[in-house]
Amino acid sequence: MAEESFKKLLIEIGELRKTLSTAPRSGVKRREMEALIEKAISDLHELLRVIDPIKLPELVYNPTDPDTFAEAIGNKLIVQDEQPLSGFESFRFYGSGLYALYYKGSFDAYAPIRETATPIYVGKADPPKGAKTPKEQGDKLWSRLKEHRDSIKEVEDYCGKMGIKGNLKLRDFAFRYLVTASGWQIAAEGHLIALFRPVWNKETSVVQGIGKHGDASETRANERSRWDTLHPGRDWATHEGNKPNRLSVPEIKALVLKHFELCPPKHL
């Protein structure tokens, strides 16, 4: 009986593959489908364990696996002390590496992560080619954090001037950072993004755009990013003629809340 059920399941999976090959590849529907597929894969792995009389170990630790290094670096970042983003300029430092931004404020769409270990954004700062020491890496990591600090401050100043209440305030952000040996920041960033699914990271396709540096003159007719739509104030995005985003502010907020339903914030 069980064998017949699996044969039927394989046929249904084949039909699903045909159907999904022409399905939309972006948006909330795709993310919902990905979550369902990942759940199905997890359930099938559990079935493999059930039918085998000899049980597999829950964990096989391989210290030479690059993923193990990435996890170790990511774990090292998240145990660093949080620091306020509003005052970090006072200690300019050398080094490239990894960082995470945390939101503590009252912006309604971000309420699910306010008191959690889930960052709102994870990023990296790449070193110059051939750099080995923090001094040779330059102040790449500090400079990247300053860019984010300046973007958030522009939003705060603009919203204050325009009388827009309830948007971003610099005092509501904290950060962690970790200077790493050149090259390791890439894998560690990927590990943390996969672990936390931060809502501002482009990989999650929810509120991407904070990492943009401004459009060149020939591309200023680009669509305004979701980040700049939800958090107006960066001069180049607000005043240089970018087309409005196809999604409204309420629609973007709905995507944020849906994202947190699919990827619940973590409490470590």
mmCIF file of C-alpha atoms in Angstrom:
data_model
loop_
_atom_site.group_PDB
_atom_site.id
_atom_site.type_symbol
_atom_site.label_atom_id
_atom_site.label_comp_id
_atom_site.label_asym_id
_atom_site.label_seq_id
_atom_site.Cartn_x
_atom_site.Cartn_y
_atom_site.Cartn_z
ATOM 1 C CA MET A 1 0.000 0.000 0.000
ATOM 2 C CA ALA A 2 2.759 2.462 0.940
ATOM 3 C CA GLU A 3 4.686 1.599 -2.225
ATOM 4 C CA GLU A 4 1.661 2.361 -4.403
ATOM 5 C CA SER A 5 1.199 5.695 -2.619
ATOM 6 C CA PHE A 6 4.795 6.660 -3.397
ATOM 7 C CA LYS A 7 4.382 5.727 -7.048
ATOM 8 C CA LYS A 8 1.360 8.027 -7.232
ATOM 9 C CA LEU A 9 3.333 10.747 -5.450
ATOM 10 C CA LEU A 10 6.147 10.537 -8.019
ATOM 11 C CA ILE A 11 3.611 10.908 -10.839
ATOM 12 C CA GLU A 12 2.105 13.958 -9.120
ATOM 13 C CA ILE A 13 5.571 15.496 -8.657
ATOM 14 C CA GLY A 14 6.232 15.019 -12.367
ATOM 15 C CA GLU A 15 2.987 16.817 -13.204
ATOM 16 C CA LEU A 16 3.869 19.610 -10.787
ATOM 17 C CA ARG A 17 7.246 20.095 -12.489
ATOM 18 C CA LYS A 18 5.495 20.575 -15.822
ATOM 19 C CA THR A 19 3.043 23.055 -14.311
ATOM 20 C CA LEU A 20 5.652 25.039 -12.392
ATOM 21 C CA SER A 21 8.018 25.295 -15.362
ATOM 22 C CA THR A 22 5.754 28.024 -16.757
ATOM 23 C CA ALA A 23 4.777 29.604 -13.421
ATOM 24 C CA PRO A 24 5.885 33.154 -12.456
ATOM 25 C CA ARG A 25 9.444 33.192 -11.042
ATOM 26 C CA SER A 26 9.128 36.217 -8.763
ATOM 27 C CA GLY A 27 6.881 37.691 -6.119
ATOM 28 C CA VAL A 28 5.113 36.430 -3.045
ATOM 29 C CA LYS A 29 3.518 33.426 -4.798
ATOM 30 C CA ARG A 30 6.946 32.070 -5.694
ATOM 31 C CA ARG A 31 8.162 32.488 -2.109
ATOM 32 C CA GLU A 32 5.067 30.687 -0.799
ATOM 33 C CA MET A 33 5.705 27.816 -3.215
ATOM 34 C CA GLU A 34 9.387 27.651 -2.195
ATOM 35 C CA ALA A 35 8.352 27.356 1.457
ATOM 36 C CA LEU A 36 5.950 24.510 0.637
ATOM 37 C CA ILE A 37 8.575 22.671 -1.425
ATOM 38 C CA GLU A 38 11.157 23.009 1.348
ATOM 39 C CA LYS A 39 8.612 21.624 3.842
ATOM 40 C CA ALA A 40 7.894 18.665 1.523
ATOM 41 C CA ILE A 41 11.633 17.953 1.173
ATOM 42 C CA SER A 42 12.030 18.023 4.953
ATOM 43 C CA ASP A 43 9.110 15.614 5.382
ATOM 44 C CA LEU A 44 10.572 13.189 2.815
ATOM 45 C CA HIS A 45 13.934 13.223 4.567
ATOM 46 C CA GLU A 46 12.119 12.386 7.781
ATOM 47 C CA LEU A 47 10.424 9.440 6.044
ATOM 48 C CA LEU A 48 13.841 8.127 5.005
ATOM 49 C CA ARG A 49 14.872 8.094 8.643
ATOM 50 C CA VAL A 50 11.642 6.368 9.680
ATOM 51 C CA ILE A 51 11.967 3.400 7.302
ATOM 52 C CA ASP A 52 15.661 2.748 8.049
ATOM 53 C CA PRO A 53 16.088 0.549 11.161
ATOM 54 C CA ILE A 54 19.545 2.058 11.710
ATOM 55 C CA LYS A 55 19.274 5.720 12.502
ATOM 56 C CA LEU A 56 21.460 8.433 10.989
ATOM 57 C CA PRO A 57 23.187 10.877 13.348
ATOM 58 C CA GLU A 58 21.455 14.219 13.709
ATOM 59 C CA LEU A 59 24.739 16.002 13.027
ATOM 60 C CA VAL A 60 27.964 15.120 11.252
ATOM 61 C CA TYR A 61 30.525 17.787 12.010
ATOM 62 C CA ASN A 62 33.146 18.239 9.293
ATOM 63 C CA PRO A 63 35.557 21.042 10.235
ATOM 64 C CA THR A 64 37.031 21.094 6.706
ATOM 65 C CA ASP A 65 33.686 21.851 5.057
ATOM 66 C CA PRO A 66 33.545 25.489 3.804
ATOM 67 C CA ASP A 67 29.988 25.696 5.115
ATOM 68 C CA THR A 68 31.316 24.916 8.581
ATOM 69 C CA PHE A 69 33.713 27.852 8.335
ATOM 70 C CA ALA A 70 30.905 30.110 7.102
ATOM 71 C CA GLU A 71 28.686 29.081 10.010
ATOM 72 C CA ALA A 72 31.503 29.621 12.512
ATOM 73 C CA ILE A 73 32.181 33.125 11.191
ATOM 74 C CA GLY A 74 28.474 33.975 11.167
ATOM 75 C CA ASN A 75 28.102 32.705 14.729
ATOM 76 C CA LYS A 76 31.094 34.806 15.772
ATOM 77 C CA LEU A 77 29.397 37.908 14.374
ATOM 78 C CA ILE A 78 26.112 37.410 16.195
ATOM 79 C CA VAL A 79 27.780 37.140 19.612
ATOM 80 C CA GLN A 80 29.546 40.486 19.210
ATOM 81 C CA ASP A 81 28.204 43.379 21.254
ATOM 82 C CA GLU A 82 25.504 45.464 19.628
ATOM 83 C CA GLN A 83 26.455 49.085 19.075
ATOM 84 C CA PRO A 84 24.256 52.095 18.235
ATOM 85 C CA LEU A 85 24.388 53.091 14.586
ATOM 86 C CA SER A 86 23.897 56.730 15.562
ATOM 87 C CA GLY A 87 27.339 57.128 17.116
ATOM 88 C CA PHE A 88 29.688 54.745 15.380
ATOM 89 C CA GLU A 89 31.639 57.415 13.422
ATOM 90 C CA SER A 90 33.678 58.143 16.537
ATOM 91 C CA PHE A 91 35.731 54.969 16.145
ATOM 92 C CA ARG A 92 36.809 54.666 12.525
ATOM 93 C CA PHE A 93 38.549 51.326 12.046
ATOM 94 C CA TYR A 94 40.484 49.304 9.497
ATOM 95 C CA GLY A 95 39.209 46.092 7.972
ATOM 96 C CA SER A 96 36.709 44.460 5.649
ATOM 97 C CA GLY A 97 34.266 41.750 6.592
ATOM 98 C CA LEU A 98 30.739 41.197 7.807
ATOM 99 C CA TYR A 99 28.013 43.201 9.559
ATOM 100 C CA ALA A 100 24.356 43.094 10.569
ATOM 101 C CA LEU A 101 21.852 45.905 11.173
ATOM 102 C CA TYR A 102 19.128 45.569 13.814
ATOM 103 C CA TYR A 103 15.896 47.558 14.064
ATOM 104 C CA LYS A 104 14.435 48.573 17.450
ATOM 105 C CA GLY A 105 11.911 51.223 16.443
ATOM 106 C CA SER A 106 8.152 51.541 16.004
ATOM 107 C CA PHE A 107 7.731 51.290 12.213
ATOM 108 C CA ASP A 108 4.650 49.083 12.068
ATOM 109 C CA ALA A 109 5.699 46.631 9.358
ATOM 110 C CA TYR A 110 8.871 45.709 11.247
ATOM 111 C CA ALA A 111 7.174 44.987 14.576
ATOM 112 C CA PRO A 112 7.789 41.197 14.334
ATOM 113 C CA ILE A 113 11.599 41.627 14.520
ATOM 114 C CA ARG A 114 11.737 44.430 17.089
ATOM 115 C CA GLU A 115 12.722 42.325 20.103
ATOM 116 C CA THR A 116 14.308 39.384 18.287
ATOM 117 C CA ALA A 117 17.752 38.230 17.182
ATOM 118 C CA THR A 118 16.811 38.658 13.519
ATOM 119 C CA PRO A 119 18.654 41.484 11.748
ATOM 120 C CA ILE A 120 16.864 43.707 9.294
ATOM 121 C CA TYR A 121 19.883 43.553 6.977
ATOM 122 C CA VAL A 122 23.088 41.540 6.658
ATOM 123 C CA GLY A 123 25.952 42.774 4.521
ATOM 124 C CA LYS A 124 29.619 42.477 3.717
ATOM 125 C CA ALA A 125 32.441 44.790 2.717
ATOM 126 C CA ASP A 126 34.910 43.254 0.290
ATOM 127 C CA PRO A 127 38.648 43.965 0.618
ATOM 128 C CA PRO A 128 40.898 45.280 -2.156
ATOM 129 C CA LYS A 129 42.537 42.544 -4.212
ATOM 130 C CA GLY A 130 45.546 41.041 -2.452
ATOM 131 C CA ALA A 131 44.819 42.602 0.943
ATOM 132 C CA LYS A 132 45.864 40.388 3.843
ATOM 133 C CA THR A 133 45.942 42.541 6.964
ATOM 134 C CA PRO A 134 43.148 44.811 8.256
ATOM 135 C CA LYS A 135 45.277 47.839 7.382
ATOM 136 C CA GLU A 136 45.705 46.615 3.812
ATOM 137 C CA GLN A 137 41.941 46.057 3.659
ATOM 138 C CA GLY A 138 41.417 49.760 4.404
ATOM 139 C CA ASP A 139 38.336 51.081 6.176
ATOM 140 C CA LYS A 140 35.946 49.193 3.865
ATOM 141 C CA LEU A 141 33.670 47.877 6.606
ATOM 142 C CA TRP A 142 33.468 51.195 8.443
ATOM 143 C CA SER A 143 32.686 52.986 5.168
ATOM 144 C CA ARG A 144 29.893 50.566 4.308
ATOM 145 C CA LEU A 145 28.278 51.061 7.698
ATOM 146 C CA LYS A 146 28.568 54.815 7.251
ATOM 147 C CA GLU A 147 26.711 54.588 3.931
ATOM 148 C CA HIS A 148 23.799 52.871 5.680
ATOM 149 C CA ARG A 149 23.944 55.322 8.548
ATOM 150 C CA ASP A 150 23.777 58.236 6.084
ATOM 151 C CA SER A 151 20.880 56.685 4.138
ATOM 152 C CA ILE A 152 18.805 56.250 7.286
ATOM 153 C CA LYS A 153 19.655 59.779 8.451
ATOM 154 C CA GLU A 154 18.503 61.185 5.085
ATOM 155 C CA VAL A 155 15.165 59.411 5.557
ATOM 156 C CA GLU A 156 14.820 60.754 9.098
ATOM 157 C CA ASP A 157 15.660 64.330 8.051
ATOM 158 C CA TYR A 158 13.369 64.258 5.003
ATOM 159 C CA CYS A 159 10.403 62.788 6.882
ATOM 160 C CA GLY A 160 10.882 65.323 9.662
ATOM 161 C CA LYS A 161 10.893 68.177 7.151
ATOM 162 C CA MET A 162 7.826 66.823 5.307
ATOM 163 C CA GLY A 163 5.904 65.985 8.488
ATOM 164 C CA ILE A 164 5.844 62.266 7.729
ATOM 165 C CA LYS A 165 5.461 60.438 11.038
ATOM 166 C CA GLY A 166 6.376 56.896 11.997
ATOM 167 C CA ASN A 167 9.221 56.310 9.540
ATOM 168 C CA LEU A 168 12.879 55.485 10.234
ATOM 169 C CA LYS A 169 14.943 57.140 12.964
ATOM 170 C CA LEU A 170 18.669 56.616 13.318
ATOM 171 C CA ARG A 171 18.435 56.130 17.080
ATOM 172 C CA ASP A 172 16.372 52.968 16.479
ATOM 173 C CA PHE A 173 19.208 51.062 14.785
ATOM 174 C CA ALA A 174 22.053 48.999 16.173
ATOM 175 C CA PHE A 175 24.742 46.994 14.438
ATOM 176 C CA ARG A 176 27.270 44.232 14.914
ATOM 177 C CA TYR A 177 30.415 43.857 12.856
ATOM 178 C CA LEU A 178 33.272 41.421 12.401
ATOM 179 C CA VAL A 179 36.521 42.008 10.515
ATOM 180 C CA THR A 180 37.462 38.788 8.697
ATOM 181 C CA ALA A 181 40.360 37.424 6.703
ATOM 182 C CA SER A 182 39.953 38.396 3.049
ATOM 183 C CA GLY A 183 37.539 36.165 1.173
ATOM 184 C CA TRP A 184 35.652 34.610 4.086
ATOM 185 C CA GLN A 185 33.089 37.405 4.274
ATOM 186 C CA ILE A 186 31.309 36.071 1.171
ATOM 187 C CA ALA A 187 30.420 32.635 2.529
ATOM 188 C CA ALA A 188 29.581 33.992 5.975
ATOM 189 C CA GLU A 189 27.194 36.574 4.545
ATOM 190 C CA GLY A 190 25.432 33.845 2.556
ATOM 191 C CA HIS A 191 25.079 31.717 5.678
ATOM 192 C CA LEU A 192 23.500 34.540 7.690
ATOM 193 C CA ILE A 193 21.129 35.536 4.898
ATOM 194 C CA ALA A 194 19.954 31.928 4.581
ATOM 195 C CA LEU A 195 19.585 31.678 8.370
ATOM 196 C CA PHE A 196 17.709 34.913 9.063
ATOM 197 C CA ARG A 197 16.199 35.894 5.686
ATOM 198 C CA PRO A 198 16.584 39.625 6.525
ATOM 199 C CA VAL A 199 13.780 41.674 5.050
ATOM 200 C CA TRP A 200 16.048 44.363 3.540
ATOM 201 C CA ASN A 201 18.354 41.957 1.715
ATOM 202 C CA LYS A 202 17.838 41.745 -2.036
ATOM 203 C CA GLU A 203 17.978 37.944 -1.794
ATOM 204 C CA THR A 204 14.608 37.930 0.006
ATOM 205 C CA SER A 205 12.984 40.162 -2.661
ATOM 206 C CA VAL A 206 10.832 42.061 -0.172
ATOM 207 C CA VAL A 207 12.240 45.535 0.639
ATOM 208 C CA GLN A 208 15.392 45.570 -1.447
ATOM 209 C CA GLY A 209 17.192 48.804 -2.312
ATOM 210 C CA ILE A 210 19.129 50.135 0.669
ATOM 211 C CA GLY A 211 22.373 49.013 -0.969
ATOM 212 C CA LYS A 212 21.809 51.160 -4.041
ATOM 213 C CA HIS A 213 24.250 54.044 -4.382
ATOM 214 C CA GLY A 214 22.264 56.217 -6.788
ATOM 215 C CA ASP A 215 21.350 55.894 -10.423
ATOM 216 C CA ALA A 216 23.574 57.253 -13.164
ATOM 217 C CA SER A 217 22.173 60.011 -15.378
ATOM 218 C CA GLU A 218 21.276 57.544 -18.153
ATOM 219 C CA THR A 219 19.326 55.275 -15.776
ATOM 220 C CA ARG A 220 17.460 57.794 -13.628
ATOM 221 C CA ALA A 221 14.198 56.741 -15.219
ATOM 222 C CA ASN A 222 14.528 53.406 -13.402
ATOM 223 C CA GLU A 223 11.762 52.338 -11.088
ATOM 224 C CA ARG A 224 12.272 53.598 -7.537
ATOM 225 C CA SER A 225 13.259 50.753 -5.215
ATOM 226 C CA ARG A 226 10.859 49.323 -2.658
ATOM 227 C CA TRP A 227 13.173 50.547 0.102
ATOM 228 C CA ASP A 228 13.080 54.116 -1.187
ATOM 229 C CA THR A 229 9.307 53.882 -1.672
ATOM 230 C CA LEU A 230 8.719 52.719 1.893
ATOM 231 C CA HIS A 231 11.411 55.032 3.311
ATOM 232 C CA PRO A 232 11.594 58.212 1.199
ATOM 233 C CA GLY A 233 14.353 60.738 1.671
ATOM 234 C CA ARG A 234 17.506 59.846 -0.227
ATOM 235 C CA ASP A 235 17.946 62.818 -2.478
ATOM 236 C CA TRP A 236 18.915 60.961 -5.653
ATOM 237 C CA ALA A 237 15.975 58.557 -5.310
ATOM 238 C CA THR A 238 13.361 61.139 -4.321
ATOM 239 C CA HIS A 239 14.219 64.045 -6.579
ATOM 240 C CA GLU A 240 16.017 62.742 -9.674
ATOM 241 C CA GLY A 241 13.004 61.563 -11.638
ATOM 242 C CA ASN A 242 12.886 57.853 -10.872
ATOM 243 C CA LYS A 243 9.598 56.278 -11.843
ATOM 244 C CA PRO A 244 7.382 55.356 -8.897
ATOM 245 C CA ASN A 245 7.566 51.722 -7.850
ATOM 246 C CA ARG A 246 4.782 49.589 -9.267
ATOM 247 C CA LEU A 247 3.816 48.662 -5.686
ATOM 248 C CA SER A 248 2.256 51.117 -3.261
ATOM 249 C CA VAL A 249 3.382 51.555 0.345
ATOM 250 C CA PRO A 250 0.462 49.429 1.701
ATOM 251 C CA GLU A 251 1.273 46.689 -0.819
ATOM 252 C CA ILE A 252 4.941 46.636 0.189
ATOM 253 C CA LYS A 253 3.996 46.513 3.874
ATOM 254 C CA ALA A 254 1.702 43.573 3.130
ATOM 255 C CA LEU A 255 4.659 41.776 1.501
ATOM 256 C CA VAL A 256 6.746 42.437 4.622
ATOM 257 C CA LEU A 257 4.152 40.944 6.954
ATOM 258 C CA LYS A 258 3.689 37.962 4.633
ATOM 259 C CA HIS A 259 7.459 37.448 4.640
ATOM 260 C CA PHE A 260 7.502 37.292 8.445
ATOM 261 C CA GLU A 261 4.714 34.698 8.354
ATOM 262 C CA LEU A 262 6.752 32.514 5.984
ATOM 263 C CA CYS A 263 10.093 33.215 7.702
ATOM 264 C CA PRO A 264 9.357 33.771 11.398
ATOM 265 C CA PRO A 265 11.969 35.881 13.240
ATOM 266 C CA LYS A 266 14.445 33.938 15.348
ATOM 267 C CA HIS A 267 14.992 34.236 19.072
ATOM 268 C CA LEU A 268 18.494 32.968 19.728
#
